[in-house]
């Protein structure tokens, strides 16, 4: 039986939308997008916490083929980003390709038919020739379970599950974590609450964001002369590439960024002890760098307290640290997501019944270019293992991957209706050996962060600048793949050779 659709896409966030746009631009209309929620947007739909926004400038954090001259700020807030995505989807008429409220539970490759069978939460099935996983890395919240949390009688939740009906006025609020989400939440709620306790496991390096409103003149100029926005985008890109040198043991960049971060801290936090507690002891760049103009100043407010001891326990009304009780009414876990572990992926069954989750549980997650995995034909990842970023717009990587994926699709189509292509295992291994070697030269080597999986392996980041990745994904090399024109014939030849 032939596949019902040529391409299936899992996820209707930025990645899925970019994939759909590129398929349409290439003249391909036989595709479907599976979206578990009732609307588009992915991480920008889900994260509604106060202050939620992007730490990449708006001109660059947008789809290259879909510029928006109307960004109201240099760094956009989530609602404006979501409005932008809604506009793009409406303009490209993509909703007719999206199957909403459809959560993919399993994707199983059917060798005899050369396609993937998709099974949703209602056990309904759909077949697609090629599968693109665009689920994004920030799907599953990382929620710690401090001793006694089940006894807490107040309200507790992860930042990704924020309740906008919750009134924080006159309440004692605890924010656990001092990462990117916390740096946005803390200043956004500091002026509303009675007391705000910020629980820090380790401090983060914080750099200026230099955010501001877009002037009417700038917006008018972008509308009238679109080339100006393209130039701005290009300048943003190369500036971030320059910043990216920090991660590759460039001493000048380390000294510059460290000085900038420490200078910011000394100017913005008045209390010497608080400044000391907010000063990281690890190399800048080891963990995610925060961009913020208002995180540090929040600690100058008399009712905002930084707590640095380990949480011992939680009781009915308090969090206990170093035998001291901090009475709280609300606990917000601003503790990030499960990015480096295989739980973020759906159940994927490849050749000979191999299950990708089990395979990656037993050995380091590996993919060729972060896109294809040996033993799982006709399958493409967006932001797969070691293709993530640390300094630039992740959309740039997704767009690079789609350039490659479209060539992958074309290669498959050129070999007939029953063809399948599978990356060669030795090519995948050689590529990952090189990635592992290059990672040893970076600032992340020997550093504990959420880039690491449970075994301490960096399975998230690409150890080069983005221009390097774009260069390697610009053109597909068919010799990297096994191309089988008919799995039925291949199986018959295999059986015949055994007798």
CSV table of C-alpha atoms in Angstrom, one decimal:
chain,number,residue,atom,x,y,z
A,1,UNK,CA,0.0,0.0,0.0
A,2,UNK,CA,1.4,3.4,-1.0
A,3,UNK,CA,2.0,6.1,1.6
A,4,UNK,CA,-1.0,8.5,2.0
A,5,UNK,CA,1.3,11.5,2.1
A,6,UNK,CA,4.8,12.0,0.7
A,7,UNK,CA,6.0,13.9,3.8
A,8,UNK,CA,4.8,13.8,7.4
A,9,UNK,CA,5.9,16.5,9.9
A,10,UNK,CA,5.6,16.2,13.6
A,11,UNK,CA,5.2,19.6,15.3
A,12,UNK,CA,3.7,22.9,14.3
A,13,UNK,CA,6.2,25.2,15.9
A,14,UNK,CA,8.8,27.2,14.1
A,15,UNK,CA,10.5,24.0,12.8
A,16,UNK,CA,7.3,22.5,11.4
A,17,UNK,CA,6.2,25.8,9.8
A,18,UNK,CA,9.6,26.3,8.2
A,19,UNK,CA,9.5,22.7,6.8
A,20,UNK,CA,6.1,23.3,5.4
A,21,UNK,CA,7.0,26.6,3.7
A,22,UNK,CA,10.1,25.1,2.1
A,23,UNK,CA,8.1,22.1,0.8
A,24,UNK,CA,5.6,24.4,-0.7
A,25,UNK,CA,8.3,26.6,-2.3
A,26,UNK,CA,9.8,23.4,-3.9
A,27,UNK,CA,6.4,22.6,-5.4
A,28,UNK,CA,5.5,19.8,-3.0
A,29,UNK,CA,2.0,19.7,-1.6
A,30,UNK,CA,1.6,16.1,-0.4
A,31,UNK,CA,2.4,16.6,3.2
A,32,UNK,CA,0.7,16.7,6.6
A,33,UNK,CA,1.7,18.3,10.0
A,34,UNK,CA,0.8,16.4,13.2
A,35,UNK,CA,0.3,18.8,16.1
A,36,UNK,CA,-0.6,17.6,19.6
A,37,UNK,CA,-2.1,20.9,20.7
A,38,UNK,CA,-5.1,22.8,19.3
A,39,UNK,CA,-3.0,25.6,17.8
A,40,UNK,CA,0.4,26.4,16.4
A,41,UNK,CA,3.4,27.9,18.1
A,42,UNK,CA,5.3,25.2,20.0
A,43,UNK,CA,7.4,26.6,22.8
A,44,UNK,CA,5.9,30.1,22.2
A,45,UNK,CA,2.4,28.8,22.6
A,46,UNK,CA,3.2,26.8,25.8
A,47,UNK,CA,5.3,29.2,27.8
A,48,UNK,CA,3.0,32.0,29.0
A,49,UNK,CA,4.9,33.0,32.1
A,50,UNK,CA,5.4,36.7,32.9
A,51,UNK,CA,8.3,38.2,30.9
A,52,UNK,CA,8.6,35.4,28.4
A,53,UNK,CA,10.5,36.6,25.4
A,54,UNK,CA,13.4,35.8,23.0
A,55,UNK,CA,17.1,36.4,23.6
A,56,UNK,CA,17.9,36.7,19.9
A,57,UNK,CA,17.1,40.0,18.1
A,58,UNK,CA,13.8,40.0,16.3
A,59,UNK,CA,15.3,40.8,12.8
A,60,UNK,CA,17.2,37.5,13.1
A,61,UNK,CA,14.8,35.4,15.1
A,62,UNK,CA,12.4,35.2,12.2
A,63,UNK,CA,12.0,33.0,9.1
A,64,UNK,CA,14.3,34.3,6.4
A,65,UNK,CA,11.7,34.1,3.6
A,66,UNK,CA,9.1,35.8,5.9
A,67,UNK,CA,10.5,39.1,7.1
A,68,UNK,CA,8.5,41.2,9.5
A,69,UNK,CA,9.2,44.9,9.4
A,70,UNK,CA,6.8,45.6,12.3
A,71,UNK,CA,8.7,44.2,15.3
A,72,UNK,CA,7.9,46.6,18.2
A,73,UNK,CA,11.1,45.8,20.2
A,74,UNK,CA,14.7,44.7,19.4
A,75,UNK,CA,14.0,41.5,21.3
A,76,UNK,CA,10.4,40.4,21.0
A,77,UNK,CA,8.1,39.1,23.7
A,78,UNK,CA,6.3,35.7,23.2
A,79,UNK,CA,2.9,37.2,22.2
A,80,UNK,CA,4.4,39.1,19.3
A,81,UNK,CA,6.4,36.1,18.2
A,82,UNK,CA,3.2,34.0,18.3
A,83,UNK,CA,1.3,36.7,16.4
A,84,UNK,CA,4.1,36.6,13.8
A,85,UNK,CA,3.7,32.8,13.4
A,86,UNK,CA,0.0,33.1,13.1
A,87,UNK,CA,0.4,35.7,10.4
A,88,UNK,CA,2.9,33.5,8.5
A,89,UNK,CA,0.6,30.4,8.7
A,90,UNK,CA,-2.4,32.5,7.5
A,91,UNK,CA,-0.4,34.1,4.7
A,92,UNK,CA,0.9,30.7,3.5
A,93,UNK,CA,-2.4,29.0,4.1
A,94,UNK,CA,-0.8,26.2,6.1
A,95,UNK,CA,-3.7,25.3,8.4
A,96,UNK,CA,-5.2,23.0,5.9
A,97,UNK,CA,-2.1,20.9,6.2
A,98,UNK,CA,-2.2,20.7,10.0
A,99,UNK,CA,-3.9,17.9,11.9
A,100,UNK,CA,-4.5,19.6,15.3
A,101,UNK,CA,-5.0,17.8,18.6
A,102,UNK,CA,-3.1,14.8,17.2
A,103,UNK,CA,-0.3,13.6,19.4
A,104,UNK,CA,2.0,11.1,17.7
A,105,UNK,CA,2.7,8.2,20.0
A,106,UNK,CA,4.7,6.0,17.7
A,107,UNK,CA,6.3,6.1,14.3
A,108,UNK,CA,7.1,2.7,12.8
A,109,UNK,CA,9.0,2.0,9.6
A,110,UNK,CA,7.3,-0.5,7.3
A,111,UNK,CA,10.1,-2.0,5.1
A,112,UNK,CA,7.8,-3.9,2.7
A,113,UNK,CA,6.0,-0.6,1.9
A,114,UNK,CA,8.9,1.7,2.3
A,115,UNK,CA,7.1,4.2,4.4
A,116,UNK,CA,6.4,5.3,8.0
A,117,UNK,CA,3.2,4.4,9.9
A,118,UNK,CA,2.2,7.1,12.3
A,119,UNK,CA,0.0,6.2,15.3
A,120,UNK,CA,-1.6,8.9,17.3
A,121,UNK,CA,-3.1,9.0,20.9
A,122,UNK,CA,-6.4,7.5,19.6
A,123,UNK,CA,-4.6,4.7,17.8
A,124,UNK,CA,-5.5,6.1,14.5
A,125,UNK,CA,-2.8,5.5,11.8
A,126,UNK,CA,-1.5,7.4,8.8
A,127,UNK,CA,1.3,6.5,6.4
A,128,UNK,CA,3.9,8.9,5.1
A,129,UNK,CA,6.9,8.2,2.8
A,130,UNK,CA,9.2,10.6,4.6
A,131,UNK,CA,9.0,11.6,8.2
A,132,UNK,CA,10.4,14.9,9.6
A,133,UNK,CA,10.6,15.3,13.4
A,134,UNK,CA,10.2,19.0,14.2
A,135,UNK,CA,9.2,18.6,17.9
A,136,UNK,CA,11.8,21.0,19.2
A,137,UNK,CA,14.1,20.6,22.2
A,138,UNK,CA,12.0,22.4,24.9
A,139,UNK,CA,9.1,20.1,25.2
A,140,UNK,CA,9.4,18.3,28.5
A,141,UNK,CA,9.8,20.3,31.7
A,142,UNK,CA,12.6,19.4,34.1
A,143,UNK,CA,10.8,19.3,37.4
A,144,UNK,CA,12.8,18.5,40.6
A,145,UNK,CA,11.1,16.7,43.4
A,146,UNK,CA,12.5,18.1,46.7
A,147,UNK,CA,11.8,16.0,49.8
A,148,UNK,CA,8.3,16.7,51.1
A,149,UNK,CA,7.0,18.6,48.1
A,150,UNK,CA,3.8,16.5,48.2
A,151,UNK,CA,3.0,18.0,51.6
A,152,UNK,CA,3.1,21.6,50.3
A,153,UNK,CA,-0.4,23.2,50.7
A,154,UNK,CA,0.3,26.2,48.5
A,155,UNK,CA,0.5,26.3,44.7
A,156,UNK,CA,3.5,24.8,42.8
A,157,UNK,CA,4.2,24.4,39.1
A,158,UNK,CA,6.8,24.5,36.4
A,159,UNK,CA,7.3,27.8,34.6
A,160,UNK,CA,6.1,26.1,31.4
A,161,UNK,CA,2.7,25.4,33.1
A,162,UNK,CA,2.0,28.9,34.3
A,163,UNK,CA,-1.5,29.7,35.4
A,164,UNK,CA,-2.4,33.3,34.3
A,165,UNK,CA,-5.4,33.2,36.7
A,166,UNK,CA,-3.0,33.1,39.6
A,167,UNK,CA,-2.9,36.4,41.5
A,168,UNK,CA,0.5,37.0,43.0
A,169,UNK,CA,-0.2,40.2,44.8
A,170,UNK,CA,0.5,40.0,48.6
A,171,UNK,CA,1.9,36.5,48.3
A,172,UNK,CA,5.2,35.0,49.2
A,173,UNK,CA,6.7,33.5,46.1
A,174,UNK,CA,9.6,31.2,45.6
A,175,UNK,CA,11.4,30.9,42.2
A,176,UNK,CA,13.7,27.9,42.0
A,177,UNK,CA,16.4,28.4,39.5
A,178,UNK,CA,18.4,31.3,38.1
A,179,UNK,CA,18.6,30.3,34.4
A,180,UNK,CA,17.0,32.0,31.4
A,181,UNK,CA,13.4,31.5,32.5
A,182,UNK,CA,14.0,32.8,36.0
A,183,UNK,CA,15.9,35.8,34.6
A,184,UNK,CA,12.7,36.8,32.8
A,185,UNK,CA,10.2,35.8,35.5
A,186,UNK,CA,11.9,37.4,38.5
A,187,UNK,CA,11.9,41.1,37.3
A,188,UNK,CA,8.4,40.6,35.8
A,189,UNK,CA,6.8,39.6,39.1
A,190,UNK,CA,9.1,41.3,41.6
A,191,UNK,CA,7.0,44.5,41.8
A,192,UNK,CA,3.8,42.5,42.5
A,193,UNK,CA,4.6,40.0,45.2
A,194,UNK,CA,4.9,40.5,49.0
A,195,UNK,CA,8.2,38.6,49.2
A,196,UNK,CA,10.2,37.0,46.5
A,197,UNK,CA,12.8,34.2,47.3
A,198,UNK,CA,15.1,33.2,44.4
A,199,UNK,CA,16.7,29.8,45.1
A,200,UNK,CA,20.0,29.5,43.2
A,201,UNK,CA,22.0,26.3,42.7
A,202,UNK,CA,24.7,28.0,40.7
A,203,UNK,CA,24.9,31.5,39.3
A,204,UNK,CA,24.8,32.3,35.6
A,205,UNK,CA,26.9,34.7,33.6
A,206,UNK,CA,24.6,37.6,32.6
A,207,UNK,CA,25.3,40.0,29.7
A,208,UNK,CA,23.5,43.2,28.7
A,209,UNK,CA,20.5,42.7,26.4
A,210,UNK,CA,20.3,46.3,25.3
A,211,UNK,CA,16.6,45.9,24.4
A,212,UNK,CA,14.5,48.8,23.4
A,213,UNK,CA,11.5,49.9,21.4
A,214,UNK,CA,11.7,50.0,17.6
A,215,UNK,CA,11.3,53.6,16.4
A,216,UNK,CA,8.6,54.5,13.9
A,217,UNK,CA,11.3,55.7,11.5
A,218,UNK,CA,12.9,52.3,11.6
A,219,UNK,CA,9.6,50.4,11.0
A,220,UNK,CA,8.7,52.8,8.2
A,221,UNK,CA,12.1,52.3,6.6
A,222,UNK,CA,11.9,48.5,6.8
A,223,UNK,CA,8.5,48.6,5.1
A,224,UNK,CA,9.6,50.9,2.3
A,225,UNK,CA,13.1,49.4,1.8
A,226,UNK,CA,13.0,45.7,2.7
A,227,UNK,CA,16.7,45.5,1.9
A,228,UNK,CA,17.5,47.5,5.0
A,229,UNK,CA,16.1,44.7,7.2
A,230,UNK,CA,18.0,42.1,5.3
A,231,UNK,CA,21.2,44.1,6.0
A,232,UNK,CA,20.3,44.3,9.7
A,233,UNK,CA,19.7,40.6,9.8
A,234,UNK,CA,23.0,39.9,8.2
A,235,UNK,CA,24.8,42.2,10.6
A,236,UNK,CA,23.1,40.5,13.6
A,237,UNK,CA,24.2,37.1,12.2
A,238,UNK,CA,27.9,38.0,11.9
A,239,UNK,CA,28.0,39.8,15.2
A,240,UNK,CA,26.7,36.6,16.9
A,241,UNK,CA,29.2,34.5,15.0
A,242,UNK,CA,31.9,36.8,16.4
A,243,UNK,CA,30.5,36.3,19.9
A,244,UNK,CA,30.5,32.5,19.2
A,245,UNK,CA,34.3,32.6,19.1
A,246,UNK,CA,34.1,32.7,22.9
A,247,UNK,CA,33.2,29.0,23.0
A,248,UNK,CA,36.3,27.8,21.2
A,249,UNK,CA,39.0,28.8,23.7
A,250,UNK,CA,39.7,32.2,22.2
A,251,UNK,CA,41.4,34.0,25.1
A,252,UNK,CA,40.6,37.5,23.9
A,253,UNK,CA,36.9,36.8,23.7
A,254,UNK,CA,36.9,35.1,27.2
A,255,UNK,CA,38.6,38.1,28.7
A,256,UNK,CA,36.2,40.5,27.0
A,257,UNK,CA,33.0,38.8,27.8
A,258,UNK,CA,34.1,38.0,31.4
A,259,UNK,CA,34.9,41.7,31.9
A,260,UNK,CA,31.6,42.8,30.4
A,261,UNK,CA,29.6,40.4,32.7
A,262,UNK,CA,31.5,41.3,35.9
A,263,UNK,CA,31.3,45.0,35.1
A,264,UNK,CA,27.5,44.7,34.6
A,265,UNK,CA,27.2,42.8,37.9
A,266,UNK,CA,29.2,45.4,39.9
A,267,UNK,CA,27.2,48.3,38.5
A,268,UNK,CA,23.7,46.8,38.9
A,269,UNK,CA,23.7,44.9,42.2
A,270,UNK,CA,24.3,47.2,45.2
A,271,UNK,CA,24.9,44.7,48.0
A,272,UNK,CA,28.5,43.2,48.0
A,273,UNK,CA,27.4,39.8,49.4
A,274,UNK,CA,24.7,39.5,46.8
A,275,UNK,CA,27.2,40.4,44.1
A,276,UNK,CA,29.5,37.7,45.4
A,277,UNK,CA,26.8,35.1,45.4
A,278,UNK,CA,25.8,36.0,41.9
A,279,UNK,CA,29.3,35.7,40.5
A,280,UNK,CA,29.9,32.4,38.7
A,281,UNK,CA,33.1,30.4,39.5
A,282,UNK,CA,33.1,28.5,36.2
A,283,UNK,CA,34.3,29.8,32.8
A,284,UNK,CA,32.0,32.1,30.9
A,285,UNK,CA,30.2,30.1,28.2
A,286,UNK,CA,30.3,26.8,30.0
A,287,UNK,CA,26.6,27.1,30.7
A,288,UNK,CA,24.0,29.1,28.9
A,289,UNK,CA,24.7,32.9,29.0
A,290,UNK,CA,21.7,35.0,30.0
A,291,UNK,CA,20.9,38.3,28.3
A,292,UNK,CA,19.0,40.6,30.6
A,293,UNK,CA,18.7,44.3,31.4
A,294,UNK,CA,16.5,43.9,34.5
A,295,UNK,CA,17.4,40.6,36.3
A,296,UNK,CA,20.2,42.0,38.5
A,297,UNK,CA,18.4,45.2,39.5
A,298,UNK,CA,15.6,43.1,40.9
A,299,UNK,CA,17.9,42.0,43.7
A,300,UNK,CA,18.2,45.6,45.0
A,301,UNK,CA,14.5,45.5,46.1
A,302,UNK,CA,14.2,44.9,49.8
A,303,UNK,CA,11.7,42.1,49.5
A,304,UNK,CA,13.7,40.1,47.0
A,305,UNK,CA,16.1,37.6,48.6
A,306,UNK,CA,18.7,35.4,47.0
A,307,UNK,CA,19.0,32.0,48.7
A,308,UNK,CA,22.0,29.9,47.7
A,309,UNK,CA,22.0,26.8,50.0
A,310,UNK,CA,20.7,23.5,48.9
A,311,UNK,CA,17.0,22.9,49.5
A,312,UNK,CA,16.7,20.4,52.3
A,313,UNK,CA,13.0,19.8,52.2
A,314,UNK,CA,9.5,21.4,51.7
A,315,UNK,CA,6.8,21.3,54.3
A,316,UNK,CA,3.1,22.5,54.3
A,317,UNK,CA,4.0,26.2,54.0
A,318,UNK,CA,7.8,26.5,53.7
A,319,UNK,CA,11.0,25.7,51.9
A,320,UNK,CA,13.8,24.6,54.3
A,321,UNK,CA,17.4,25.6,53.5
A,322,UNK,CA,20.2,25.2,56.0
A,323,UNK,CA,17.6,24.6,58.7
A,324,UNK,CA,16.0,28.0,58.0
A,325,UNK,CA,12.4,28.0,56.9
A,326,UNK,CA,11.2,30.4,54.2
A,327,UNK,CA,7.4,30.7,54.3
A,328,UNK,CA,6.0,30.7,50.8
A,329,UNK,CA,2.6,30.5,49.2
A,330,UNK,CA,3.7,29.7,45.6
A,331,UNK,CA,6.6,27.7,44.3
A,332,UNK,CA,7.7,28.3,40.7
A,333,UNK,CA,10.1,25.7,39.2
A,334,UNK,CA,12.1,27.7,36.7
A,335,UNK,CA,14.3,24.7,36.1
A,336,UNK,CA,14.4,24.2,32.4
A,337,UNK,CA,13.7,21.3,30.2
A,338,UNK,CA,14.8,17.7,29.5
A,339,UNK,CA,16.9,18.6,26.4
A,340,UNK,CA,19.8,16.1,26.5
A,341,UNK,CA,17.9,12.9,27.2
A,342,UNK,CA,15.9,10.7,24.9
A,343,UNK,CA,12.6,11.2,26.8
A,344,UNK,CA,12.0,14.2,24.6
A,345,UNK,CA,11.5,12.0,21.5
A,346,UNK,CA,8.5,10.0,20.4
A,347,UNK,CA,8.7,6.2,20.1
A,348,UNK,CA,10.5,5.4,16.8
A,349,UNK,CA,10.7,1.9,15.5
A,350,UNK,CA,13.2,1.4,12.6
A,351,UNK,CA,14.6,-1.6,10.7
A,352,UNK,CA,14.4,-5.0,12.3
A,353,UNK,CA,12.2,-3.6,15.1
A,354,UNK,CA,15.0,-1.5,16.5
A,355,UNK,CA,13.7,1.2,18.9
A,356,UNK,CA,15.6,4.5,18.8
A,357,UNK,CA,15.0,5.4,22.4
A,358,UNK,CA,16.4,2.1,23.6
A,359,UNK,CA,19.3,2.4,21.2
A,360,UNK,CA,20.2,5.9,22.4
A,361,UNK,CA,19.7,4.8,26.0
A,362,UNK,CA,22.4,2.2,25.6
A,363,UNK,CA,24.9,4.4,23.7
A,364,UNK,CA,25.4,8.1,23.0
A,365,UNK,CA,22.6,9.5,20.7
A,366,UNK,CA,24.1,9.9,17.3
A,367,UNK,CA,23.0,11.2,14.0
A,368,UNK,CA,24.6,12.2,10.7
A,369,UNK,CA,24.7,16.0,10.5
A,370,UNK,CA,22.1,15.9,13.3
A,371,UNK,CA,19.5,14.9,10.6
A,372,UNK,CA,19.6,11.2,9.7
A,373,UNK,CA,20.1,8.1,11.8
A,374,UNK,CA,21.4,4.8,10.5
A,375,UNK,CA,18.8,2.0,10.6
A,376,UNK,CA,15.9,4.5,10.3
A,377,UNK,CA,15.4,5.1,6.6
A,378,UNK,CA,13.4,8.1,5.2
A,379,UNK,CA,13.6,9.8,8.6
A,380,UNK,CA,14.9,13.4,9.2
A,381,UNK,CA,15.4,15.2,12.4
A,382,UNK,CA,15.4,18.9,13.0
A,383,UNK,CA,17.8,19.9,15.7
A,384,UNK,CA,18.8,16.3,16.2
A,385,UNK,CA,21.9,15.2,18.3
A,386,UNK,CA,24.7,17.7,18.3
A,387,UNK,CA,23.1,20.3,16.0
A,388,UNK,CA,21.9,22.7,18.7
A,389,UNK,CA,23.2,26.2,19.3
A,390,UNK,CA,24.6,28.3,22.1
A,391,UNK,CA,25.1,31.8,20.6
A,392,UNK,CA,22.9,32.4,17.6
A,393,UNK,CA,19.4,31.9,16.2
A,394,UNK,CA,18.3,28.3,16.1
A,395,UNK,CA,16.1,29.1,13.1
A,396,UNK,CA,19.3,29.5,11.1
A,397,UNK,CA,20.2,25.9,11.8
A,398,UNK,CA,16.7,24.7,11.0
A,399,UNK,CA,16.8,26.5,7.7
A,400,UNK,CA,20.2,25.0,6.9
A,401,UNK,CA,18.8,21.6,7.7
A,402,UNK,CA,15.8,22.1,5.4
A,403,UNK,CA,18.1,22.9,2.5
A,404,UNK,CA,19.7,19.5,3.1
A,405,UNK,CA,16.4,17.7,3.8
A,406,UNK,CA,14.8,18.9,0.5
A,407,UNK,CA,17.8,17.4,-1.4
A,408,UNK,CA,17.3,14.2,0.6
A,409,UNK,CA,13.6,14.2,-0.4
A,410,UNK,CA,14.6,14.8,-4.1
A,411,UNK,CA,17.2,12.0,-4.0
A,412,UNK,CA,14.6,9.6,-2.7
A,413,UNK,CA,12.0,10.7,-5.2
A,414,UNK,CA,14.5,10.2,-8.1
A,415,UNK,CA,14.8,6.5,-7.2
A,416,UNK,CA,11.2,5.5,-7.7
A,417,UNK,CA,8.0,5.1,-5.6
A,418,UNK,CA,9.3,2.1,-3.5
A,419,UNK,CA,12.8,3.4,-2.8
A,420,UNK,CA,14.2,4.1,0.7
A,421,UNK,CA,17.4,5.7,1.7
A,422,UNK,CA,19.4,5.1,4.9
A,423,UNK,CA,22.6,6.8,6.0
A,424,UNK,CA,25.5,4.4,6.1
A,425,UNK,CA,26.5,3.5,9.6
A,426,UNK,CA,30.2,4.0,9.0
A,427,UNK,CA,29.6,7.5,7.7
A,428,UNK,CA,27.5,8.3,10.7
A,429,UNK,CA,30.2,6.9,13.1
A,430,UNK,CA,33.0,8.9,11.4
A,431,UNK,CA,31.0,12.1,11.6
A,432,UNK,CA,30.3,11.6,15.3
A,433,UNK,CA,33.9,10.7,16.0
A,434,UNK,CA,34.8,14.1,14.6
A,435,UNK,CA,32.1,15.9,16.6
A,436,UNK,CA,33.3,14.3,19.8
A,437,UNK,CA,36.9,15.3,19.0
A,438,UNK,CA,35.9,18.9,18.3
A,439,UNK,CA,33.9,19.1,21.5
A,440,UNK,CA,37.1,18.5,23.5
A,441,UNK,CA,38.4,21.9,22.2
A,442,UNK,CA,35.5,23.9,23.5
A,443,UNK,CA,34.6,25.6,26.7
A,444,UNK,CA,32.0,22.9,27.4
A,445,UNK,CA,34.7,20.2,27.8
A,446,UNK,CA,34.6,19.0,31.4
A,447,UNK,CA,31.8,21.4,32.3
A,448,UNK,CA,28.5,20.4,34.0
A,449,UNK,CA,25.4,21.9,32.2
A,450,UNK,CA,22.1,21.0,30.7
A,451,UNK,CA,23.9,20.3,27.5
A,452,UNK,CA,24.9,16.9,29.0
A,453,UNK,CA,22.8,13.8,29.2
A,454,UNK,CA,22.7,11.4,32.2
A,455,UNK,CA,26.0,9.9,31.3
A,456,UNK,CA,27.7,13.3,31.1
A,457,UNK,CA,27.9,13.3,27.2
A,458,UNK,CA,27.3,16.5,25.3
A,459,UNK,CA,24.6,15.5,22.9
A,460,UNK,CA,23.1,18.9,22.2
A,461,UNK,CA,25.7,21.3,20.8
A,462,UNK,CA,27.4,21.6,17.5
A,463,UNK,CA,31.1,22.4,18.1
A,464,UNK,CA,31.6,25.0,15.4
A,465,UNK,CA,30.1,28.3,14.2
A,466,UNK,CA,26.8,28.2,12.2
A,467,UNK,CA,28.5,29.2,8.9
A,468,UNK,CA,30.4,25.9,9.2
A,469,UNK,CA,27.2,23.9,9.7
A,470,UNK,CA,25.5,25.6,6.8
A,471,UNK,CA,28.5,24.8,4.6
A,472,UNK,CA,28.3,21.1,5.4
A,473,UNK,CA,24.5,21.0,4.9
A,474,UNK,CA,24.5,22.9,1.6
A,475,UNK,CA,24.8,19.9,-0.6
A,476,UNK,CA,23.9,16.2,-0.1
A,477,UNK,CA,26.4,13.5,-1.1
A,478,UNK,CA,24.5,10.4,-2.3
A,479,UNK,CA,27.5,8.2,-1.4
A,480,UNK,CA,26.8,8.8,2.3
A,481,UNK,CA,23.6,6.7,1.9
A,482,UNK,CA,22.4,3.3,1.1
A,483,UNK,CA,19.7,3.6,-1.6
A,484,UNK,CA,17.4,0.6,-1.9
A,485,UNK,CA,15.0,0.9,-4.8
A,486,UNK,CA,12.7,-1.8,-3.5
A,487,UNK,CA,12.8,-3.3,0.0
A,488,UNK,CA,10.6,-6.2,-1.2
A,489,UNK,CA,13.2,-7.2,-3.8
A,490,UNK,CA,16.0,-6.7,-1.2
A,491,UNK,CA,14.3,-9.0,1.3
A,492,UNK,CA,13.7,-11.7,-1.3
A,493,UNK,CA,17.4,-11.5,-2.4
A,494,UNK,CA,18.5,-11.8,1.3
A,495,UNK,CA,16.3,-14.8,1.8
A,496,UNK,CA,17.5,-16.5,-1.4
A,497,UNK,CA,21.2,-15.9,-0.4
A,498,UNK,CA,20.5,-17.8,2.9
A,499,UNK,CA,19.7,-21.1,1.1
